[in-house]
Coordinates of C-alpha atoms in Angstrom, one line a residue:
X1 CA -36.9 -13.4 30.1
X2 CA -37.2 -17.2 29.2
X3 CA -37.7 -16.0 25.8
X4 CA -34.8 -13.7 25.5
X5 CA -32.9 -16.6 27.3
X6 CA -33.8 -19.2 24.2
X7 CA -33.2 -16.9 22.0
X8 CA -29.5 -15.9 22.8
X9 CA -28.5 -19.7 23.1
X10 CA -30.7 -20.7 19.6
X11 CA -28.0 -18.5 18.3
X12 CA -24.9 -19.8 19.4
X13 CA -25.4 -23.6 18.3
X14 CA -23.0 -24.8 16.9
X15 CA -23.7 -25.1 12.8
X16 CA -21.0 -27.5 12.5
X17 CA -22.7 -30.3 14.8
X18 CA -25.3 -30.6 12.8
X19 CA -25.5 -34.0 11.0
X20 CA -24.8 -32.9 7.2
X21 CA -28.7 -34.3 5.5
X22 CA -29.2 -32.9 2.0
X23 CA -32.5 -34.5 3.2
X24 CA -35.0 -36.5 0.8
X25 CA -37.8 -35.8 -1.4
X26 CA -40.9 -37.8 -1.7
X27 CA -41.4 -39.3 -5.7
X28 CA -43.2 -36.0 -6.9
X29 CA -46.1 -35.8 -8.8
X30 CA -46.2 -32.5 -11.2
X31 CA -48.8 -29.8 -9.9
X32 CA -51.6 -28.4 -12.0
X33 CA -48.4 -25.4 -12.8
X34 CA -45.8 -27.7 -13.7
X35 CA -48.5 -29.7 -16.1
X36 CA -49.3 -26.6 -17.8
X37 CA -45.8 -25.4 -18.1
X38 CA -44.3 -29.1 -19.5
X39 CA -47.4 -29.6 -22.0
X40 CA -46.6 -26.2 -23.3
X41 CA -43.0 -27.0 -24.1
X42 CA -43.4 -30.3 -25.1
X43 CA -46.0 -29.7 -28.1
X44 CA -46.3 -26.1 -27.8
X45 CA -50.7 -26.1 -26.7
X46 CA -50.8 -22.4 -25.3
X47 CA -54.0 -23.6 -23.0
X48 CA -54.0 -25.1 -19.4
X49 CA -55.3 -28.5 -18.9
X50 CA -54.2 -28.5 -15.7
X51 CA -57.4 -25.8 -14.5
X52 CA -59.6 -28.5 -14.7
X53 CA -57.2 -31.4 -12.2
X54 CA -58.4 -31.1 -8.2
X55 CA -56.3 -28.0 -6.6
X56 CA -53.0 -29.0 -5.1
X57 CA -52.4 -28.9 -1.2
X58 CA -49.7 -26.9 -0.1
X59 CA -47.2 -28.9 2.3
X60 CA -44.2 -27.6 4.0
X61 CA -43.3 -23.7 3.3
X62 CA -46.7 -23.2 1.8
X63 CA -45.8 -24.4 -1.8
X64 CA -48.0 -26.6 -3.8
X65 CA -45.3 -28.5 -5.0
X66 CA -44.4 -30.0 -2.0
X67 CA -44.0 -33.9 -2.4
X68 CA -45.7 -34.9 0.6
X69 CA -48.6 -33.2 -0.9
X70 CA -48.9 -34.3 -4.2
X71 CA -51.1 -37.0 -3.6
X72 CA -53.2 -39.0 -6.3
X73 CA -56.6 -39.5 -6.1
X74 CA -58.7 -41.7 -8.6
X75 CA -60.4 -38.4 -10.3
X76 CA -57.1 -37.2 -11.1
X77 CA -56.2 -40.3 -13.6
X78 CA -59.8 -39.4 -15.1
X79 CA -58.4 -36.3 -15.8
X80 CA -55.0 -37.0 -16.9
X81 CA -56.4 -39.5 -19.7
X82 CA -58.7 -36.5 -20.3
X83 CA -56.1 -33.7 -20.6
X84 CA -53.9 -36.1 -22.8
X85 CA -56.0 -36.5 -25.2
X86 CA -57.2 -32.8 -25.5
X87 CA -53.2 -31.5 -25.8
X88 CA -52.7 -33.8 -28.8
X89 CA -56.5 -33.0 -30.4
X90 CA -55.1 -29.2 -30.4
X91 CA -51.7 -29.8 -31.4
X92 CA -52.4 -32.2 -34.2
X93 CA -55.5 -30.1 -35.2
X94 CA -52.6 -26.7 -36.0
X95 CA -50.9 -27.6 -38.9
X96 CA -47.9 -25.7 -37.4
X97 CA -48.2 -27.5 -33.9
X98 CA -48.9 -30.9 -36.3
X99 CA -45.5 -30.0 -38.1
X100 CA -43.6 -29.2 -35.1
X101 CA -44.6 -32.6 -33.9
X102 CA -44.0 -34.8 -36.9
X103 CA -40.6 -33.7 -37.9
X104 CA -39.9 -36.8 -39.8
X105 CA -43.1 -38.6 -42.2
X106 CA -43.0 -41.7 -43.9
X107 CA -41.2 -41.6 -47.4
X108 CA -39.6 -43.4 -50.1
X109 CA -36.7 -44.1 -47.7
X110 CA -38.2 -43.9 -44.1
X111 CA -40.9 -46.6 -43.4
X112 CA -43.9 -45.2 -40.9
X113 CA -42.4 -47.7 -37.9
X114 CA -38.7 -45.5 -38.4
X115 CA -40.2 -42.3 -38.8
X116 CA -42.7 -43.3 -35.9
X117 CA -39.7 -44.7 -33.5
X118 CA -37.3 -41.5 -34.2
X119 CA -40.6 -38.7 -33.1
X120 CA -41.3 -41.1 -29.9
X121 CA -37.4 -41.4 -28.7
X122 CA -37.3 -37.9 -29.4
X123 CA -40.6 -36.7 -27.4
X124 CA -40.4 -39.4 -24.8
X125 CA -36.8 -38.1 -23.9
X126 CA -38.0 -34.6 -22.8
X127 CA -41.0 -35.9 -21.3
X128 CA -38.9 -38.2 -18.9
X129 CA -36.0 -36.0 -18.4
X130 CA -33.7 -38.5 -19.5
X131 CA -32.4 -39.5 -22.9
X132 CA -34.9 -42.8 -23.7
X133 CA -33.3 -45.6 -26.4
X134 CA -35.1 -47.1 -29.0
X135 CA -35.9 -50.4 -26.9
X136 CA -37.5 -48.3 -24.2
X137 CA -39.4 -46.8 -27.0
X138 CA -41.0 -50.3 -28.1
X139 CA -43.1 -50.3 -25.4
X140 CA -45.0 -46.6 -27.6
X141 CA -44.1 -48.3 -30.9
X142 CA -46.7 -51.5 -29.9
X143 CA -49.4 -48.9 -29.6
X144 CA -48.5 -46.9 -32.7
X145 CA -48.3 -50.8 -34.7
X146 CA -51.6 -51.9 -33.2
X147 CA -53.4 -48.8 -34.8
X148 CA -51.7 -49.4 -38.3
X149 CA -52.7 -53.3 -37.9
X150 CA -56.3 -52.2 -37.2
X151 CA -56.5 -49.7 -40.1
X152 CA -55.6 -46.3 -38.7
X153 CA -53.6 -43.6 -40.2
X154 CA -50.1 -42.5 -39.2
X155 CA -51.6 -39.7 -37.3
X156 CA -54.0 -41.1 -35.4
X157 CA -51.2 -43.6 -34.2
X158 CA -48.6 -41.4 -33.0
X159 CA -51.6 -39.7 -31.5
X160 CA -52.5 -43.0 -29.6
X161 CA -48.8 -43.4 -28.6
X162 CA -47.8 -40.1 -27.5
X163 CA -51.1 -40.4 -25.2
X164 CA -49.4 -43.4 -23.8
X165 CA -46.5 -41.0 -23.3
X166 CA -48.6 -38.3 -21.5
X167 CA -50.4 -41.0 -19.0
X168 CA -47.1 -42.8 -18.2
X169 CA -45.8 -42.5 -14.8
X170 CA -42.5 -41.3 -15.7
X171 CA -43.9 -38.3 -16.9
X172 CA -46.3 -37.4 -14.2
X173 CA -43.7 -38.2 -11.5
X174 CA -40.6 -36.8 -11.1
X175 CA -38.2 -39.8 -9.5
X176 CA -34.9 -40.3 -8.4
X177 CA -33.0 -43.2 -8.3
X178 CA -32.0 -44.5 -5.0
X179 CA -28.5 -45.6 -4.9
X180 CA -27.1 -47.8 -2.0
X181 CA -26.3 -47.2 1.3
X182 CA -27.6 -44.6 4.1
X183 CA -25.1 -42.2 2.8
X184 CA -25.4 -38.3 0.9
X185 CA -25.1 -38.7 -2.5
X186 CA -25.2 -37.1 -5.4
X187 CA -28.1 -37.2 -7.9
X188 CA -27.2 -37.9 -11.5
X189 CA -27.4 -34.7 -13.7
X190 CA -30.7 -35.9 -15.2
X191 CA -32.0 -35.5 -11.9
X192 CA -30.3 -32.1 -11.5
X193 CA -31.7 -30.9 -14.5
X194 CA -35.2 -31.7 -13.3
X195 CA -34.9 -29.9 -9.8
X196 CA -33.3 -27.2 -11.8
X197 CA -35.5 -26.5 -14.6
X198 CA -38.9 -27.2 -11.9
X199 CA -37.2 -24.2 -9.7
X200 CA -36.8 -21.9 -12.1
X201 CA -39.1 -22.6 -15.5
X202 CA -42.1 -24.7 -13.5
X203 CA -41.2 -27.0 -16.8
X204 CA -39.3 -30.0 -18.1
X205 CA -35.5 -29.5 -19.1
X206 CA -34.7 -27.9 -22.7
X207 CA -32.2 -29.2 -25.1
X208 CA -28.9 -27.7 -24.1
X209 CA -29.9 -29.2 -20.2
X210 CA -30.6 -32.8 -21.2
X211 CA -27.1 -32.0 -23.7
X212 CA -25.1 -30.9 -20.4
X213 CA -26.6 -33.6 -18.6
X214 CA -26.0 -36.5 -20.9
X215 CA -22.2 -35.3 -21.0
X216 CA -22.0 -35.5 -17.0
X217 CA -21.1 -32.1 -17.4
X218 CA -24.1 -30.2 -15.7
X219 CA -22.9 -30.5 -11.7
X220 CA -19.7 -28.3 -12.6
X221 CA -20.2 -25.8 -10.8
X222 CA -19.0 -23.2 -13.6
X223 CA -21.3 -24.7 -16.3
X224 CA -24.0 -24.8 -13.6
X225 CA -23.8 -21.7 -12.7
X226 CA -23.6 -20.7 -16.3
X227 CA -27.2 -22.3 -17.3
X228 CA -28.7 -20.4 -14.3
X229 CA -27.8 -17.4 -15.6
X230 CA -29.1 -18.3 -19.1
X231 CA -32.5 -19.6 -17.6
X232 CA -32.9 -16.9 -15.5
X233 CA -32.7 -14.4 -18.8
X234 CA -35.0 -16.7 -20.5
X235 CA -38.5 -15.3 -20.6
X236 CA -39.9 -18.9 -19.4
X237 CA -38.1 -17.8 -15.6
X238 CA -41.3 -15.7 -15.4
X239 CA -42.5 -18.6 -13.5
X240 CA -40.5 -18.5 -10.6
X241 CA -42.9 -15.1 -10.1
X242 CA -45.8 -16.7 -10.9
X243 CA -45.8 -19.8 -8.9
X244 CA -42.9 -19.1 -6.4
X245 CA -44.0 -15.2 -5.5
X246 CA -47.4 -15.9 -6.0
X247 CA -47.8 -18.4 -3.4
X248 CA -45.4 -17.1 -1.0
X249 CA -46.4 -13.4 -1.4
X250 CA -50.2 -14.3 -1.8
X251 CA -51.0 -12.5 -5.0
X252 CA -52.1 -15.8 -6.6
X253 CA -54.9 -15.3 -4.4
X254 CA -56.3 -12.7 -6.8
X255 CA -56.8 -15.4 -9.8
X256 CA -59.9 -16.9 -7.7
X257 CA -60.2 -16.4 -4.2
X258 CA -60.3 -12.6 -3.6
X259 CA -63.7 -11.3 -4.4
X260 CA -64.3 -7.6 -2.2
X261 CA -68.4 -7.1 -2.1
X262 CA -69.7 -5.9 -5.2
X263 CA -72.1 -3.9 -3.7
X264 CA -69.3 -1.8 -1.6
X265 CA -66.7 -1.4 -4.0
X266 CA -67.9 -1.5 -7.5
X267 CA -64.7 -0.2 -9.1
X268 CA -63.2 -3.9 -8.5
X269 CA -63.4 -4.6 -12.0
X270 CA -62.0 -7.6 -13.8
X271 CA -59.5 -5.1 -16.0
X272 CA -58.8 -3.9 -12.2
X273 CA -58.0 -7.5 -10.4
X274 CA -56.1 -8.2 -13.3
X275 CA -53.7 -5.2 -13.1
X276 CA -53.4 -6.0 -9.5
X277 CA -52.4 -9.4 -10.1
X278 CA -49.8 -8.2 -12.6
X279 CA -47.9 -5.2 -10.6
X280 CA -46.2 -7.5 -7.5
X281 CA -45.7 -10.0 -10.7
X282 CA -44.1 -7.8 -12.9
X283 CA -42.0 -6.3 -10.0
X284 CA -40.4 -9.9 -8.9
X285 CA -39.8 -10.9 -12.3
X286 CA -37.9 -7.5 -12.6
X287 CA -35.6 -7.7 -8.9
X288 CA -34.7 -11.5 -10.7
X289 CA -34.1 -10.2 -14.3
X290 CA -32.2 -7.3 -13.4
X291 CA -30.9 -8.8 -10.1
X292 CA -32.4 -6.2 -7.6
X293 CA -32.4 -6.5 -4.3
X294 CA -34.9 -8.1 -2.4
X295 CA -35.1 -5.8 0.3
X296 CA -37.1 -3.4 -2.6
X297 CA -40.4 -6.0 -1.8
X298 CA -39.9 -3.9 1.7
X299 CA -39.3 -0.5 0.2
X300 CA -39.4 0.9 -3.2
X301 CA -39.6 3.9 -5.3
X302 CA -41.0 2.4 -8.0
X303 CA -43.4 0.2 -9.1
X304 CA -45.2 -1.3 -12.4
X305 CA -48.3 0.2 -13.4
X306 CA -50.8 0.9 -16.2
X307 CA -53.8 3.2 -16.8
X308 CA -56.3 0.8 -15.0
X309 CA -54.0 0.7 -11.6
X310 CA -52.7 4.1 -12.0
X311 CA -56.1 5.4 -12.1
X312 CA -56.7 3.4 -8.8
X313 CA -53.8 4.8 -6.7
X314 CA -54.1 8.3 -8.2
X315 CA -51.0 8.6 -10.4
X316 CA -51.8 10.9 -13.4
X317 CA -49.7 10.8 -16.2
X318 CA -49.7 6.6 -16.8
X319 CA -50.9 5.6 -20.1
X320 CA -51.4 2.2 -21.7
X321 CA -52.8 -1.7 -20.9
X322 CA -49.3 -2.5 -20.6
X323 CA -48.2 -2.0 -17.0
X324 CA -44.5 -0.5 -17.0
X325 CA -42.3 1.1 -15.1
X326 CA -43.3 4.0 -12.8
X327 CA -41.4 6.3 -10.3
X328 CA -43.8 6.6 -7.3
X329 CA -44.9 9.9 -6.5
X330 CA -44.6 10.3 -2.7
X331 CA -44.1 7.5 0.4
X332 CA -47.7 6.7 0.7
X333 CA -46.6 3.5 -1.6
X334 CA -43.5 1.3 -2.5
X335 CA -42.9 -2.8 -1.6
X336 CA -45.8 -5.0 -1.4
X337 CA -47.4 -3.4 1.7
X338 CA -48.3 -0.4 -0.6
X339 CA -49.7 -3.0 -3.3
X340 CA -53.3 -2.8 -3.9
X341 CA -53.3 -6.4 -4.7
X342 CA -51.9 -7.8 -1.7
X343 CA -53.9 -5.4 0.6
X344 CA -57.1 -6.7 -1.3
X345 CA -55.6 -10.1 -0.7
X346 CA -55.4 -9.6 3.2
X347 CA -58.4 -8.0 3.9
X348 CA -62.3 -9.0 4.5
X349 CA -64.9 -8.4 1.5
X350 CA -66.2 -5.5 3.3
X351 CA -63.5 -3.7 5.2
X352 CA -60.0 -4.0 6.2
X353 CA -58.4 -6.9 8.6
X354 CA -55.3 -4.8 10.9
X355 CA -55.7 -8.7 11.9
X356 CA -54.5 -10.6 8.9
X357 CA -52.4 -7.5 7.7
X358 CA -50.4 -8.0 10.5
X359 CA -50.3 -11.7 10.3
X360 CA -49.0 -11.5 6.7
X361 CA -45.8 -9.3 7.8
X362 CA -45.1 -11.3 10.6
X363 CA -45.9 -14.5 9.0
X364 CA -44.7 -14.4 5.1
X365 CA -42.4 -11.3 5.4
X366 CA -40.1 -11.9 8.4
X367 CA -41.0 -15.5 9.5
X368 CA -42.1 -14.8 13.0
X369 CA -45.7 -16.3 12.4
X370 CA -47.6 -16.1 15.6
X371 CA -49.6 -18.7 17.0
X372 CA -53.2 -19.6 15.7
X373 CA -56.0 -18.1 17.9
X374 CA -57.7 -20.1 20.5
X375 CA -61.1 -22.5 20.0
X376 CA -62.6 -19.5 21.6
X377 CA -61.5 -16.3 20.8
X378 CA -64.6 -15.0 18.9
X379 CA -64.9 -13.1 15.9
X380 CA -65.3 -9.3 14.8
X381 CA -68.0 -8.2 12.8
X382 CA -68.2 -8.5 9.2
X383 CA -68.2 -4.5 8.0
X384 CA -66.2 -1.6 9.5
X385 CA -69.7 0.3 9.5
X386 CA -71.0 0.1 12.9
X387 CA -74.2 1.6 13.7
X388 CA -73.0 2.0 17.3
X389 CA -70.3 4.6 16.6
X390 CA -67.7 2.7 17.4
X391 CA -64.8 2.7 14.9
X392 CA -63.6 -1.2 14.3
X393 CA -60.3 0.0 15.6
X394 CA -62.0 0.5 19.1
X395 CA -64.0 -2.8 18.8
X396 CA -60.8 -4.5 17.8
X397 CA -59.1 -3.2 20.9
X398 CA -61.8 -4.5 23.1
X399 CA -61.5 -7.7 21.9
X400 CA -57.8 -7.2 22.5
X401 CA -58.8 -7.1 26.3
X402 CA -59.6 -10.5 26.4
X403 CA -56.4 -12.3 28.4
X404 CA -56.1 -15.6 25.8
X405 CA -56.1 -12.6 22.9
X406 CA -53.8 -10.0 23.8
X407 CA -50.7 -11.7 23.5
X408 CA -51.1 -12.5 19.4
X409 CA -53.2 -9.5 18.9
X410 CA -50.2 -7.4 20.7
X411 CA -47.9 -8.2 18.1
X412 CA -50.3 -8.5 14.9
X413 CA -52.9 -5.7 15.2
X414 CA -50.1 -2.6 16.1
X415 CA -48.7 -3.6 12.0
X416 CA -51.8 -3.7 10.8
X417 CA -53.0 -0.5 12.0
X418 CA -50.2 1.1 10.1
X419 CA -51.5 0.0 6.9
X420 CA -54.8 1.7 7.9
X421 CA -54.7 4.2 5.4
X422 CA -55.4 1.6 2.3
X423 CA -58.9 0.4 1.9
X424 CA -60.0 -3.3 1.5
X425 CA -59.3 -2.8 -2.4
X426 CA -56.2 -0.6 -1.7
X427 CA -57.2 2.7 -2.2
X428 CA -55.0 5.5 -0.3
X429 CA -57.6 7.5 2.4
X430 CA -57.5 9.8 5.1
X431 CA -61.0 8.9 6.8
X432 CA -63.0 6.0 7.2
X433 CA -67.2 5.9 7.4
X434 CA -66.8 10.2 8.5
X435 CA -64.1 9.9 10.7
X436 CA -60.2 9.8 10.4
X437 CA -57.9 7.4 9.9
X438 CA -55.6 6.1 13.3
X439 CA -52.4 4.6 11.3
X440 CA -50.4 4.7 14.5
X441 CA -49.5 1.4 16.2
X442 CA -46.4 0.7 18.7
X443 CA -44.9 -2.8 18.6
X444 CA -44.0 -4.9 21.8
X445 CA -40.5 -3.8 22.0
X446 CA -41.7 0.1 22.2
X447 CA -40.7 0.9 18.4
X448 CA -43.6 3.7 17.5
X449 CA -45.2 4.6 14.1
X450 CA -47.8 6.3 12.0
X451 CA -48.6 5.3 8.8
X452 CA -46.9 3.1 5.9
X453 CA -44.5 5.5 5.5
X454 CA -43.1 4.7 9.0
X455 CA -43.7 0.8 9.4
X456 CA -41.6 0.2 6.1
X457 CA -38.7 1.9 7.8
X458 CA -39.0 -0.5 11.0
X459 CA -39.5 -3.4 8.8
X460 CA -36.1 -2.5 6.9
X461 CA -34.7 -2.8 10.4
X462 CA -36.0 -6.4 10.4
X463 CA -33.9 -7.5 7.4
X464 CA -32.0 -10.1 9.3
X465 CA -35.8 -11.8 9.5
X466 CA -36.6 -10.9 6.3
X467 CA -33.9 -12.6 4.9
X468 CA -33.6 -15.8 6.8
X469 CA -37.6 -16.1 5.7
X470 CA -36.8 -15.4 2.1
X471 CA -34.2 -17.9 2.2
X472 CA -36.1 -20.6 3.8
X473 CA -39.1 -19.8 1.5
X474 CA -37.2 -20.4 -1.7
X475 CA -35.1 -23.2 -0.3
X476 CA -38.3 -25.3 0.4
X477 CA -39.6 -24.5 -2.8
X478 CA -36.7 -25.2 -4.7
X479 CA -36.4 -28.5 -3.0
X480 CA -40.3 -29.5 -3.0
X481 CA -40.0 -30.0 0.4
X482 CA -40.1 -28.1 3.7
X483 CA -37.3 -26.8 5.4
X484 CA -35.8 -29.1 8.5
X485 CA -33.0 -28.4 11.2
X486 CA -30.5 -30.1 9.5
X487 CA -30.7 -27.4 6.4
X488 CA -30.0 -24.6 9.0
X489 CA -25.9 -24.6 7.5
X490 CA -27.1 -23.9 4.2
X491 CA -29.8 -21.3 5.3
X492 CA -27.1 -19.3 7.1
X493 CA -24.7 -19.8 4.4
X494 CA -27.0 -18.5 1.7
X495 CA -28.3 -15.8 4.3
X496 CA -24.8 -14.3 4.8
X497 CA -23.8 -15.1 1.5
X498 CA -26.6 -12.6 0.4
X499 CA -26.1 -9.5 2.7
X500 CA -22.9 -9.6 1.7
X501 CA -23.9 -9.2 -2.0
X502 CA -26.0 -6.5 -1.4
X503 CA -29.6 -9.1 -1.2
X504 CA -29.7 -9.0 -4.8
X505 CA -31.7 -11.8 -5.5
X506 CA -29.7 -13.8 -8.3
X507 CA -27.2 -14.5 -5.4
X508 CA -29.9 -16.2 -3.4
X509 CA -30.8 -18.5 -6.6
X510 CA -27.1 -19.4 -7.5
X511 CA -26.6 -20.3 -3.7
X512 CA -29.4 -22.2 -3.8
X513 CA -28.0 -24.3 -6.8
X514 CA -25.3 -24.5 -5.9
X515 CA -25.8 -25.9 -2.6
X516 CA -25.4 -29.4 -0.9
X517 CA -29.5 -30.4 -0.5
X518 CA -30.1 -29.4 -3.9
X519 CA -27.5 -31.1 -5.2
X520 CA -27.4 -34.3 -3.2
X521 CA -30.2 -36.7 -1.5
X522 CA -30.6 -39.7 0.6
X523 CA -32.1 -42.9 0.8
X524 CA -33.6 -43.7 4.3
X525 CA -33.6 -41.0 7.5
X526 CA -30.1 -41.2 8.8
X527 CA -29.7 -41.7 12.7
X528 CA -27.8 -39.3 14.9

């Protein structure tokens, strides 16, 4: 009753006496992603220094490029000197990277210090994020003249000075100027084309943003809304599913740290955790390219598969590497519960876990995380085959029994149960070590079901959670930060905004750009 009793009053605050905060970001360090991604466009290297930089923490809304996370260790400026100088080795050692790099050479009529100056201004501008003059460029052009002086080529100087560029602090750190006062304001469109391009490319700002930008044009909200659409068509918006989806829906997981037992399921191939990786990929980048609805992670018809994961799930008739396209056969499937990847992802090397099944939907699907289990609680045994007869459904329900357990285990293990039917590498059965699978559960509130089939339906009756969580998980990671009261406004806002459109996700991303903490920041904490 006290519950219910919060619950009903959390929901009639009043939105409008919230102080307006657009809130403010830490200085940001780029992530081992956004390293990859900006060294790519910058010289066009198609490998990832970043792999080898310690892994980034994940902060508030379980992103790693949250700002209060991004620290910087003394190993890390080992590394950056390191990855600097292996970028430029491969760019300058392809004679079309090399070309792409020195558009201008010393001639008749351009002395090597001009032609030097005009490659740095010009490379030193997108690694910024700002338009750099030719005095800011001095600082570079001392390095490039100390290597002529001491007998180097032209190459290896512009090498030398566009390592200075790479180690420099404006281009590992993404900062904002303060301006004065304790009031909102809004950041310059420099700044805007940074959080915009780090949203949706995981990369610096092209041409046409630092064009906009430089014309004090970009914060309009018809041109803004204009170069959203055009990044979002642009193939490089396939990293707001790798690094956005990934984390939030787990399948990143798959790159390292999901590894079933060998032994038990040798079909887990490399070909295999690659295709699994792939399929919730592919099917975000699709909802954002054609601007599908986001309720289709929930429930879907269709899916993206190729021989290797076709093969897995039992689909005949799917040919190819490629993974494409494919209308789903029956209900067994659809969404990311019917994933094999993200079913891998949340369960134990040797059998399922109803346990952190259940804790995924509640937790990254509608936002309802429950609380984490007590010093005490115990654990359940490693495999599902128990020589005592027991099936691990019945030994998880004695553990339920246990008074500190039940209430978590009430609302996790019922969901989890439902999703029975998928093995720990998420293939579809019907019995488990001789004897058959129980996919029934029945949630607190008395709602009943049996098998995938029936939890996706009660889940799509859960949109309202569903979509406050997706909003809140691409707000923080849009803004590098986590989400804090005063952003409940613009989390209703885009929430309404995007049942009202039908969820399709596009509406979600414009909202989100178009909104007052993405467009605006402050200086220090502002007192109510």
């Amino acid at each position: 009753r006290l519950a219910k009793w919060l619950e009903d009053n959390a929901t009639r605050i009043d939105l409008s006496a919230i102080p307006k905060d657009p809130g403010r970001v830490t200085i940001r360090r780029l992530n081992r992603s956004e390293y990859n991604h900006t060294v790519r466009d910058l010289f066009g290297v198609d490998f990832r220094p970043g792999k080898n930089f310690p892994a980034d923490g994940a902060g508030g809304g379980g992103f790693t490029n949250n700002a209060d996370t991004l620290f910087l260790p003394p190993i890390l400026m080992e590394n950056y000197l390191e990855a600097a100088g292996s970028v430029l080795d491969q760019a300058f050692a392809n004679e079309k990277l090399r070309a792409r790099i020195l558009f201008v050479e010393p001639s008749d009529t351009l002395s090597p210090e001009d032609a030097a100056r005009k490659i740095l201004v010009h490379f030193s501008s997108f690694a910024f994020r700002r338009y750099v003059t030719d005095p800011e460029a001095e600082r570079f052009m001392g390095l490039f003249k100390k290597t002529i002086e001491n007998g180097g080529g032209f190459d290896q100087a512009m090498k030398l000075a566009l390592k200075a560029v790479l180690i420099s602090p404006r281009f590992l750190f993404r900062a904002e100027k303060d301006q004065p006062g304790n009031e909102p304001y809004r950041v310059d469109d420099f700044e805007l084309a940074s959080r915009l391009s780090y949203f949706l490319w995981a990369s610096m700002p092209d041409k046409n943003l630092l064009a906009l930008a430089a014309q004090d044009k970009l914060h309009e909200p018809k041109t803004l809304a204009a170069e959203v659409t055009r990044m979002l068509d642009d193939p490089k918006a396939l990293a707001l599913a790798q690094e956005f989806a990934g984390q939030w829906l787990g399948f990143d997981a798959l790159r390292e740290l999901v590894n079933p037992d060998k032994e038990r399921f040798p079909e887990f191939t490399f070909a295999l955790r690659v295709s699994m990786y792939q399929e919730p990929l592919q099917v975000f980048n699709a909802l954002v390219a054609e601007n599908r609805s986001l309720l289709e992670l929930l429930d879907s018809n269709t899916t993206f598969l190729n021989d290797t994961l076709a093969k897995h799930y039992g689909i005949p008739g799917v040919t190819g590497s490629k993974l494409q396209r494919v209308a789903l056969p029956n209900r067994q499937r659809g969404g990311v519960l019917g994933m094999a990847g993200i079913l891998t992802a949340t369960s134990f090397p040797l059998r399922t876990s109803p346990v952190l099944r259940g804790r995924y939907v509640l937790d990254e699907l509608l936002g309802t995380p429950p609380p984490p289990p007590p010093p005490d609680a115990g654990s359940l045994p490693a495999d599902d085959r128990q020589p005592d007869g027991l099936t691990f459904r019945q030994r998880l329900e004695e553990h339920r029994q246990r008074t500190e357990c039940a209430g978590c285990h009430q609302r996790m293990d019922p969901i989890g149960f439902g999703l029975e039917n998928f093995d720990p590498i998420g293939r579809w059965r019907t019995q488990n070590d001789g004897k058959p699978v129980d996919a029934s559960g029945e949630l607190p509130d008395g709602g009943k079901f049996d098998g995938p089939e029936a939890l996706r339906k009660i889940l799509l009756e859960k949109r309202d959670d569903f979509t406050r969580n997706t909003v809140e998980k691409m707000l923080a990671y849009a803004l590098g930060r986590g989400v804090e009261y005063y952003d409940l406004p613009t989390v209703q806002s885009l929430g309404d905004d995007l049942a009202k459109n039908d969820y399709r996700v596009r509406t979600l991303i414009h909202g989100i750009t178009q909104s007052f903490p993405f467009q605006y920041r402050r200086n220090d904490p502002i007192e109510n």
